[in-house]
Amino acid sequence: MFKPLKHTLKSVLLAGLTGIIYYTPASAQQAPSQQEDPALKIYRATSPKVHDLTHTKLDVRFDYAKRYLFGKAWLTLKPHFYTTDSLTLDAKAMDIKQVAIVKAGKNVPLQFTYDSLQLHIALDKPYQRTESFVIYIDYVARPEEVKSEGSSAITDAKGLYFINPDSAIANKPVQIWTQGETESSSAWFPTIDRTYQKTTEEISITVDKKYATLSNGKLVSQKNNADGTRTDNWKMDQPHSPYLFMMAVGDFAIIKDQWKGKEVNYYVEKAYAPYAKAIFGNTPEMMTFYSNLLGYDYPWVKYSQVVVRDYVSGAMENTTATIHGDFLQKTDRELLDNNNYNEAVVAHELFHHWFGDLVTAESWSNLTLNESFADYSEYLWMAYKYGKDAADDHAYKAMQSYEKFAQYSGDRDLVRFHYHDKEDMFDAISYQKGGRILHMLRNVVGDSAFFKSLNLYLKTNAFKSAEAHQLRLAFEEVSGQDLNWFFNQWYYGQGYPVLDIKSTFNETNKTVTVTVEQQQTGDKIFQLPVAIDIYAGGKKVRHQVTIFDKTSTFTLPCATKPDLVNFDGDKVLLAERKEHRDINSYIFQYAHAPEFQDRREAIDACLKEQSTNPAALKVVIAALKDKFYGLRAMAIGGLKLTDPVVKETAFATLQELAKKDANSTVRAAALSQLGSLKDPSLTPIFEAAVKDRSYAAAGAALESLSVLNLDKAYTLAKQMEADSKGALSNAITTVYAQKGNESDVAFFAKTFNETSGQDKLEAAIQYLSILSIVDNTDQVLQGVEDIKKMALMFNNKMVNNYLVSLLQPIARNKEEKAALATPDKKTALLKQSEFMKKVATELKN
């Protein structure tokens, strides 16, 4: 499961949508509301394993009008250990027609009771653990009647979704897809909906012959039926957990690829078929990279990826058949601004096929065994394909996400046996914190031992479930080290160290003394192996030390006064650091310390002194041409062009970057900074840049041009709106909001209707900006109604409150305009105002 890191508003507004917020320094403790939650007192033990589900055979067809699935299931089971004469299956909101046991090819009815959540079956006799039996169930799945709620990561839990089943929404495809995690597969077939169950699978899917289907395993046969339908038979011979079962049905284009003779397919909407290889084409290379890195070849029979509409999460690693939300569908122009975000998602879900699908967390308490590895796989792929700076930048943002989550929502153990609801496990702790902990573990044991340990863990637990102790045992066997200290500290504990670091040089003794004080709240003291690099006399000397105490002091030899004492030279610690250093050390650091975070820290420090310290400004100007685009963009964004010296020093370089930088993020940042100057002489640069293939660069140029010449920007916006997405679409809406009229509302509506997920919220805010200035009542009412529907879909109090804060002043402005208007126009404006106030009240309540 992928939890997107993307942010669309510069606030904490989306915290409730993503579980991810922006960074401020924190030493968070558990929030009081969590401490008082009685559900947290419940120990979430792994459910007893009474039966082993060994094979699942399904036959399904659909009623689009009713949003029903008509199903037949044959489940092969055996008692796990103890003799038993009864069976309990998970089955949510179903109509159970028949339950039978299959004897000599015949169905023998069984007695059962059903409470809408579980099916309790009396078997025909007691069965021992050596005896298998087959249960047959004829049922109707009614996903619209499922009462389960979703979470911030998985926003709905109906299990089975009919998208636009009556074709009522123009230009929106008709689709069916499933989402099993956490325990929602039992909303479309009866099963034992637990992660530790491992079952092989057969599924026959009957659909209109115009649709393609996708499921787990291989497509073994297709049969055309006399009624215009087709039955596709999918077979999965390797066991996997029920929550990883999937179906997708729709009018997909299927783009074929391969890896070592295995099918690798990409299912996309037909409009995106030309871009499928650009979106997914690195998948086979990823499969080779991960297989080689782990010493364990991709273990499944095929790998397909499908993009669907209205998906309830980011993406989901269903075995051999990953589902992605439609945010992944991008044209070649959009991909210019993507900065490998799509590939992080693709990598994340692929790596789950080892960590999550092959070896599965035995309970949701151990979810991090799935998600931290998938999170860390993003780092591994980025480093391999795009360089260590790109990977470290990705990891830095992930660490920020975790720290901000802990600041606002309280910290928790990585492996958690106490939680309010299993859905709460899908947070920045299981994902981003877990990934950073794996990075530290890699640093502790070394690369060779790290990947050999992962290989042992996979081989030992293949096609089974596992808990964090089994990961520890694999690392201990390979490394020969007792790693209880690491796992107790990071896996079975919470928090992170807050470190105050001081260093002094003793000329007489020729030593450097480094003092590290742990200042996090509470009694927990972290054990931290760390590298201290001392740069002196033109050389770097590394000292490996371990912090054990609240205050640790290290006296290290050094012949001359150091230019830099670089604490955590590998930049791997998950920690908040306060270092007492002068600007000269950061100036030295930028040129001599190699890591991404070293350079980032130096740029940050020098940006603060760019107006007062020529040497610091020199670093900032050098950073404008840093080898990594992210740091170039950071330096550009931090320039104080209101300072004449800064402007004069940076001006020529900014123009060069705006025109020629290879990365669109950098070009866009430079164009925005140049736009802040409001210099008419720059008009030709902006006019040329609006033709940039990058939407980000073209959008930045259009906004900068609008400050100088709104009429010209408006004319260009009208010309470009037909092919506009992302930042360019945002820039066009900004121009229209200043100069637009009723004829431009259609663009806002189209942009809003075509976006999904978090982008839809930003589009809604832009939509309201134009609705606030136009007087067409039909347009205003329709727009506000559409935004209300979006809010109901998000079902998030923070989003609702934010929209209310926008609607209320717009409603007041409409009333003020009405007071000065003609009678007819007054009536219309008051109608708009009243509707906005009504919607605001509904959202508030």
Coordinates of N, CA, C and O in Angstrom, one line a residue, residues 83-214:
T83 N -8.7 -30.8 16.7 CA -9.9 -31.4 16.0 C -11.0 -30.4 16.2 O -11.2 -29.8 17.3
T84 N -11.8 -30.2 15.1 CA -12.9 -29.2 15.2 C -14.1 -29.7 14.4 O -13.9 -30.4 13.4
D85 N -15.3 -29.3 14.9 CA -16.5 -29.7 14.1 C -17.3 -28.4 13.7 O -18.5 -28.5 13.3
S86 N -16.6 -27.3 13.7 CA -17.3 -26.0 13.3 C -16.3 -25.2 12.5 O -15.1 -25.3 12.7
L87 N -16.8 -24.2 11.8 CA -16.0 -23.3 11.0 C -16.6 -21.9 11.0 O -17.8 -21.8 10.9
T88 N -15.8 -20.9 11.2 CA -16.2 -19.5 11.1 C -15.5 -18.8 10.0 O -14.3 -18.8 9.9
L89 N -16.3 -18.2 9.1 CA -15.7 -17.5 8.0 C -16.2 -16.0 8.1 O -17.2 -15.7 8.6
D90 N -15.3 -15.1 7.6 CA -15.7 -13.7 7.5 C -16.5 -13.5 6.2 O -16.0 -13.9 5.1
A91 N -17.6 -12.8 6.3 CA -18.4 -12.5 5.1 C -19.3 -11.3 5.4 O -20.2 -11.4 6.2
K92 N -19.0 -10.2 4.8 CA -19.6 -9.0 5.2 C -20.8 -8.6 4.3 O -20.6 -8.6 3.1
A93 N -21.9 -8.3 4.9 CA -23.1 -7.8 4.2 C -23.5 -8.6 3.0 O -23.8 -8.1 1.9
M94 N -23.5 -9.9 3.1 CA -23.9 -10.8 2.0 C -25.3 -11.4 2.2 O -25.8 -11.5 3.3
D95 N -25.8 -11.9 1.1 CA -27.0 -12.7 1.2 C -26.5 -14.2 0.9 O -26.1 -14.5 -0.2
I96 N -26.5 -15.0 2.0 CA -26.0 -16.3 1.9 C -27.2 -17.3 1.4 O -28.2 -17.5 2.1
K97 N -27.0 -17.8 0.2 CA -28.1 -18.6 -0.4 C -28.0 -20.1 0.1 O -29.0 -20.8 0.3
Q98 N -26.8 -20.6 0.1 CA -26.6 -22.0 0.4 C -25.2 -22.2 1.0 O -24.2 -21.6 0.5
V99 N -25.1 -23.1 2.0 CA -23.8 -23.6 2.5 C -23.8 -25.1 2.5 O -24.8 -25.7 3.0
A100 N -22.8 -25.7 1.9 CA -22.7 -27.1 1.8 C -21.3 -27.6 1.9 O -20.3 -26.9 1.7
I101 N -21.2 -28.9 2.2 CA -19.8 -29.5 2.1 C -19.9 -30.5 0.9 O -20.9 -31.1 0.6
V102 N -18.7 -30.5 0.2 CA -18.7 -31.3 -1.0 C -18.2 -32.7 -0.7 O -17.1 -32.9 -0.2
K103 N -19.1 -33.6 -1.0 CA -18.8 -35.0 -0.7 C -19.0 -35.8 -2.0 O -20.1 -35.8 -2.6
A104 N -17.9 -36.5 -2.4 CA -18.0 -37.3 -3.7 C -18.6 -36.5 -4.8 O -19.4 -37.0 -5.6
G105 N -18.2 -35.2 -4.9 CA -18.7 -34.4 -6.0 C -20.1 -33.8 -5.8 O -20.6 -33.1 -6.7
K106 N -20.7 -34.1 -4.7 CA -22.1 -33.6 -4.4 C -22.1 -32.6 -3.3 O -21.3 -32.7 -2.3
N107 N -23.0 -31.6 -3.3 CA -23.1 -30.7 -2.2 C -24.1 -31.2 -1.2 O -25.3 -31.4 -1.5
V108 N -23.6 -31.4 0.0 CA -24.4 -31.8 1.1 C -24.7 -30.6 2.0 O -23.7 -30.1 2.6
P109 N -25.9 -30.2 2.1 CA -26.2 -28.9 2.9 C -25.7 -29.0 4.4 O -25.8 -30.1 5.0
L110 N -25.3 -27.9 4.9 CA -24.8 -27.8 6.3 C -25.7 -26.7 7.0 O -26.2 -25.8 6.4
Q111 N -25.8 -26.9 8.3 CA -26.5 -25.9 9.1 C -25.5 -24.7 9.3 O -24.3 -24.9 9.5
F112 N -26.1 -23.5 9.3 CA -25.2 -22.3 9.5 C -26.1 -21.2 10.1 O -27.3 -21.2 10.0
T113 N -25.4 -20.3 10.7 CA -26.0 -19.0 11.2 C -25.1 -17.9 10.6 O -23.9 -18.0 10.4
Y114 N -25.8 -16.7 10.4 CA -25.1 -15.6 9.8 C -25.5 -14.3 10.5 O -26.7 -14.1 10.6
D115 N -24.5 -13.4 10.8 CA -24.9 -12.2 11.5 C -24.5 -10.9 10.8 O -24.4 -9.9 11.3
S116 N -24.3 -11.1 9.4 CA -23.9 -10.0 8.5 C -22.4 -9.7 8.5 O -22.0 -9.0 7.6
L117 N -21.7 -10.3 9.4 CA -20.3 -10.1 9.4 C -19.5 -11.5 9.4 O -18.5 -11.6 8.7
Q118 N -20.1 -12.5 10.1 CA -19.4 -13.8 10.1 C -20.4 -14.9 9.8 O -21.6 -14.8 10.2
L119 N -19.9 -15.9 9.2 CA -20.7 -17.1 8.8 C -20.3 -18.2 9.7 O -19.1 -18.6 9.6
H120 N -21.2 -18.7 10.5 CA -20.8 -19.8 11.5 C -21.4 -21.1 11.0 O -22.7 -21.2 10.9
I121 N -20.6 -22.1 10.7 CA -21.0 -23.3 10.0 C -20.8 -24.5 10.9 O -19.7 -24.6 11.5
A122 N -21.8 -25.3 11.0 CA -21.7 -26.6 11.7 C -21.2 -27.6 10.7 O -22.0 -27.9 9.8
L123 N -20.0 -28.2 10.9 CA -19.5 -29.2 10.0 C -20.3 -30.5 10.1 O -21.0 -30.7 11.2
D124 N -20.2 -31.4 9.2 CA -20.9 -32.7 9.2 C -20.3 -33.7 10.2 O -21.0 -34.7 10.6
K125 N -19.1 -33.4 10.7 CA -18.4 -34.3 11.7 C -17.2 -33.6 12.2 O -16.8 -32.6 11.7
P126 N -16.6 -34.1 13.3 CA -15.3 -33.5 13.7 C -14.2 -33.9 12.7 O -14.1 -35.0 12.2
Y127 N -13.3 -32.9 12.4 CA -12.2 -33.1 11.5 C -10.9 -32.9 12.2 O -10.7 -32.0 13.1
Q128 N -10.0 -33.9 11.9 CA -8.6 -33.8 12.5 C -7.7 -33.0 11.6 O -8.1 -32.8 10.4
R129 N -6.5 -32.7 12.1 CA -5.6 -31.8 11.3 C -5.1 -32.5 10.0 O -4.6 -31.8 9.1
T130 N -5.3 -33.8 9.9 CA -4.8 -34.5 8.7 C -5.9 -34.5 7.6 O -5.7 -35.0 6.5
E131 N -7.1 -34.0 8.0 CA -8.3 -34.2 7.1 C -8.6 -32.8 6.4 O -8.9 -31.8 7.2
S132 N -8.7 -32.8 5.1 CA -9.1 -31.6 4.4 C -10.6 -31.7 4.1 O -11.1 -32.9 3.9
F133 N -11.3 -30.6 3.9 CA -12.7 -30.7 3.5 C -13.0 -29.4 2.6 O -12.2 -28.4 2.6
V134 N -14.0 -29.5 1.7 CA -14.3 -28.4 0.8 C -15.7 -27.9 1.2 O -16.7 -28.7 1.2
I135 N -15.8 -26.6 1.4 CA -17.1 -25.9 1.7 C -17.5 -25.2 0.5 O -16.7 -24.5 -0.1
Y136 N -18.8 -25.4 0.1 CA -19.4 -24.6 -1.0 C -20.4 -23.6 -0.5 O -21.2 -23.9 0.4
I137 N -20.3 -22.4 -1.0 CA -21.2 -21.3 -0.6 C -21.7 -20.6 -1.8 O -20.9 -20.1 -2.7
D138 N -23.0 -20.5 -1.9 CA -23.7 -19.7 -3.0 C -24.1 -18.4 -2.3 O -24.8 -18.4 -1.3
Y139 N -23.7 -17.2 -2.8 CA -23.9 -16.0 -2.1 C -24.1 -14.8 -3.0 O -23.8 -14.9 -4.2
V140 N -24.6 -13.7 -2.5 CA -24.6 -12.4 -3.2 C -23.9 -11.4 -2.3 O -24.2 -11.2 -1.1
A141 N -22.8 -10.8 -2.9 CA -22.1 -9.7 -2.2 C -22.8 -8.4 -2.5 O -23.0 -8.1 -3.6
R142 N -23.0 -7.6 -1.4 CA -23.7 -6.3 -1.5 C -22.8 -5.2 -0.9 O -23.0 -4.8 0.2
P143 N -21.8 -4.8 -1.6 CA -20.8 -3.9 -1.0 C -21.3 -2.6 -0.5 O -20.7 -2.0 0.4
E144 N -22.4 -2.1 -1.2 CA -22.9 -0.8 -0.7 C -23.5 -0.9 0.7 O -23.8 0.1 1.3
E145 N -23.7 -2.1 1.2 CA -24.3 -2.3 2.5 C -23.2 -2.6 3.6 O -23.6 -2.8 4.8
V146 N -22.0 -2.6 3.2 CA -20.9 -2.9 4.2 C -20.8 -1.7 5.1 O -20.8 -0.5 4.6
K147 N -20.7 -1.9 6.4 CA -20.7 -0.8 7.4 C -19.3 -0.4 7.8 O -19.2 0.6 8.5
S148 N -18.3 -1.1 7.3 CA -16.9 -0.8 7.8 C -16.5 0.6 7.3 O -16.9 1.0 6.2
E149 N -15.7 1.3 8.1 CA -15.2 2.6 7.8 C -13.7 2.4 7.3 O -13.0 1.5 7.7
G150 N -13.2 3.4 6.6 CA -11.9 3.4 6.1 C -11.0 4.1 7.1 O -11.3 4.3 8.3
S151 N -9.9 4.6 6.6 CA -8.9 5.3 7.4 C -8.2 6.4 6.6 O -8.6 6.7 5.4
S152 N -7.3 7.1 7.1 CA -6.6 8.2 6.4 C -5.8 7.6 5.2 O -5.6 8.2 4.2
A153 N -5.4 6.3 5.3 CA -4.6 5.7 4.2 C -5.5 5.0 3.2 O -5.3 5.0 2.0
I154 N -6.6 4.3 3.7 CA -7.5 3.6 2.9 C -8.9 4.2 3.2 O -9.5 3.9 4.2
T155 N -9.4 5.0 2.3 CA -10.5 5.9 2.7 C -11.9 5.2 2.7 O -12.8 5.9 3.0
D156 N -11.9 4.0 2.3 CA -13.2 3.3 2.3 C -12.9 1.8 2.4 O -11.8 1.3 2.1
A157 N -13.9 1.0 2.9 CA -13.6 -0.4 3.1 C -14.8 -1.3 2.6 O -15.1 -2.3 3.3
K158 N -15.3 -1.0 1.5 CA -16.4 -1.8 0.9 C -15.9 -3.0 0.2 O -16.7 -3.9 -0.1
G159 N -14.6 -3.0 -0.1 CA -14.0 -4.2 -0.7 C -14.2 -4.3 -2.2 O -13.2 -4.6 -2.9
L160 N -15.4 -4.0 -2.7 CA -15.7 -4.1 -4.1 C -16.4 -2.8 -4.6 O -17.3 -2.3 -3.9
Y161 N -15.9 -2.3 -5.7 CA -16.3 -0.9 -6.1 C -16.8 -1.0 -7.6 O -16.1 -1.4 -8.5
F162 N -18.0 -0.4 -7.8 CA -18.5 -0.2 -9.1 C -18.4 1.2 -9.5 O -18.9 2.1 -8.8
I163 N -17.6 1.5 -10.5 CA -17.3 2.9 -10.9 C -18.2 3.3 -12.2 O -18.1 2.6 -13.2
N164 N -19.0 4.3 -12.0 CA -19.9 4.8 -13.1 C -20.7 3.6 -13.7 O -20.7 3.5 -15.0
P165 N -21.3 2.8 -12.9 CA -21.9 1.5 -13.5 C -23.0 1.8 -14.5 O -23.3 0.9 -15.3
D166 N -23.7 2.9 -14.3 CA -24.8 3.2 -15.3 C -24.4 4.2 -16.4 O -25.2 4.7 -17.1
S167 N -23.1 4.4 -16.5 CA -22.5 5.3 -17.5 C -23.1 6.7 -17.4 O -23.2 7.5 -18.4
A168 N -23.6 7.1 -16.2 CA -24.2 8.4 -16.1 C -23.3 9.6 -16.2 O -23.7 10.7 -16.6
I169 N -22.0 9.4 -15.9 CA -21.0 10.5 -15.9 C -20.3 10.4 -17.3 O -19.6 9.4 -17.6
A170 N -20.5 11.4 -18.1 CA -19.8 11.4 -19.4 C -18.3 11.4 -19.3 O -17.8 12.0 -18.3
N171 N -17.7 10.7 -20.2 CA -16.2 10.7 -20.3 C -15.6 10.0 -19.1 O -14.4 10.3 -18.8
K172 N -16.3 9.3 -18.3 CA -15.8 8.5 -17.2 C -16.0 7.0 -17.5 O -17.1 6.6 -17.8
P173 N -14.9 6.3 -17.4 CA -15.1 4.8 -17.7 C -15.9 4.1 -16.7 O -16.0 4.5 -15.6
V174 N -16.5 3.0 -17.2 CA -17.2 2.0 -16.4 C -16.1 1.0 -15.9 O -15.4 0.4 -16.7
Q175 N -16.0 0.8 -14.6 CA -15.0 -0.1 -14.1 C -15.5 -0.8 -12.9 O -16.5 -0.4 -12.2
I176 N -14.9 -2.0 -12.6 CA -15.1 -2.6 -11.3 C -13.7 -3.0 -10.8 O -12.8 -3.4 -11.6
W177 N -13.5 -2.7 -9.5 CA -12.2 -3.1 -8.9 C -12.4 -3.4 -7.4 O -13.4 -3.1 -6.9
T178 N -11.4 -4.1 -6.9 CA -11.5 -4.5 -5.5 C -10.3 -3.9 -4.7 O -9.3 -3.5 -5.2
Q179 N -10.5 -3.8 -3.3 CA -9.5 -3.4 -2.4 C -9.6 -4.2 -1.2 O -10.6 -4.1 -0.4
G180 N -8.7 -5.1 -0.9 CA -8.8 -6.1 0.1 C -8.2 -5.6 1.5 O -8.7 -6.0 2.5
E181 N -7.1 -4.8 1.4 CA -6.5 -4.4 2.7 C -7.4 -3.4 3.4 O -7.9 -2.5 2.7
T182 N -7.7 -3.5 4.7 CA -7.1 -4.5 5.6 C -7.9 -5.8 5.6 O -7.3 -6.9 5.3
E183 N -9.1 -5.8 5.9 CA -9.9 -7.0 5.9 C -11.2 -6.8 5.2 O -12.3 -7.0 5.7
S184 N -11.1 -6.4 3.9 CA -12.3 -6.1 3.1 C -12.4 -7.1 1.9 O -13.4 -7.0 1.2
S185 N -11.5 -8.1 1.8 CA -11.8 -9.1 0.8 C -13.1 -9.9 1.1 O -13.8 -10.3 0.2
S186 N -13.3 -10.0 2.4 CA -14.5 -10.7 2.9 C -15.8 -9.9 2.6 O -16.9 -10.4 2.9
A187 N -15.7 -8.8 2.0 CA -16.9 -8.1 1.5 C -17.3 -8.5 0.1 O -18.4 -8.2 -0.4
W188 N -16.4 -9.3 -0.6 CA -16.8 -9.9 -1.9 C -16.6 -11.4 -2.1 O -17.1 -12.0 -3.0
F189 N -16.0 -12.0 -1.1 CA -16.1 -13.5 -1.0 C -15.9 -14.0 0.4 O -15.1 -13.3 1.2
P190 N -16.5 -15.1 0.8 CA -16.3 -15.6 2.2 C -14.9 -16.1 2.3 O -14.4 -16.8 1.4
T191 N -14.3 -15.9 3.4 CA -12.9 -16.3 3.6 C -12.5 -16.2 5.1 O -13.4 -15.8 5.9
I192 N -11.3 -16.6 5.4 CA -10.8 -16.3 6.7 C -9.9 -15.1 6.5 O -8.7 -15.2 6.0
D193 N -10.4 -13.9 6.8 CA -9.7 -12.6 6.4 C -8.6 -12.2 7.3 O -8.8 -11.2 8.0
R194 N -7.6 -13.0 7.3 CA -6.4 -12.7 8.2 C -5.1 -12.8 7.4 O -5.0 -13.6 6.5
T195 N -4.2 -12.0 7.8 CA -3.0 -11.9 7.0 C -2.2 -13.2 7.1 O -1.5 -13.5 6.1
Y196 N -2.3 -13.9 8.2 CA -1.5 -15.2 8.3 C -2.0 -16.3 7.5 O -1.3 -17.4 7.3
Q197 N -3.2 -16.2 6.9 CA -3.7 -17.3 6.0 C -3.0 -17.2 4.7 O -2.8 -16.1 4.1
K198 N -2.7 -18.4 4.1 CA -2.1 -18.4 2.8 C -2.8 -19.5 2.0 O -2.8 -20.7 2.4
T199 N -3.4 -19.0 0.8 CA -4.2 -19.9 0.1 C -3.9 -19.7 -1.4 O -3.6 -18.6 -1.9
T200 N -3.9 -20.9 -2.2 CA -3.9 -20.7 -3.6 C -5.3 -20.3 -4.1 O -6.2 -20.3 -3.3
E201 N -5.4 -20.0 -5.4 CA -6.6 -19.3 -5.8 C -7.0 -19.7 -7.3 O -6.1 -19.8 -8.1
E202 N -8.3 -19.8 -7.5 CA -8.8 -19.9 -8.9 C -10.0 -18.9 -8.9 O -10.8 -19.0 -8.0
I203 N -10.2 -18.2 -10.0 CA -11.3 -17.3 -10.1 C -11.8 -17.2 -11.5 O -11.0 -17.0 -12.4
S204 N -13.1 -17.5 -11.7 CA -13.7 -17.3 -13.0 C -14.6 -16.0 -12.9 O -15.4 -15.9 -12.1
I205 N -14.3 -15.1 -13.9 CA -15.0 -13.8 -13.9 C -15.8 -13.7 -15.2 O -15.2 -13.7 -16.3
T206 N -17.1 -13.5 -15.1 CA -17.9 -13.4 -16.2 C -18.3 -11.9 -16.4 O -18.9 -11.3 -15.5
V207 N -18.0 -11.3 -17.6 CA -18.2 -9.9 -17.9 C -18.7 -9.8 -19.3 O -18.6 -10.7 -20.1
D208 N -19.2 -8.6 -19.6 CA -19.4 -8.2 -21.0 C -18.1 -8.4 -21.8 O -17.1 -7.9 -21.3
K209 N -18.2 -9.0 -23.0 CA -17.0 -9.3 -23.7 C -16.2 -8.1 -24.1 O -15.0 -8.2 -24.5
K210 N -16.8 -6.9 -24.1 CA -16.0 -5.7 -24.4 C -15.0 -5.3 -23.4 O -14.1 -4.5 -23.6
Y211 N -15.1 -5.9 -22.1 CA -14.2 -5.5 -21.1 C -13.1 -6.5 -20.9 O -13.2 -7.7 -21.1
A212 N -11.9 -5.9 -20.5 CA -10.8 -6.7 -20.0 C -10.9 -7.0 -18.6 O -11.5 -6.3 -17.8
T213 N -10.3 -8.1 -18.1 CA -10.3 -8.5 -16.7 C -8.8 -8.6 -16.3 O -8.0 -8.9 -17.1
L214 N -8.6 -8.5 -15.0 CA -7.3 -8.8 -14.4 C -7.5 -9.4 -13.0 O -8.4 -8.9 -12.3

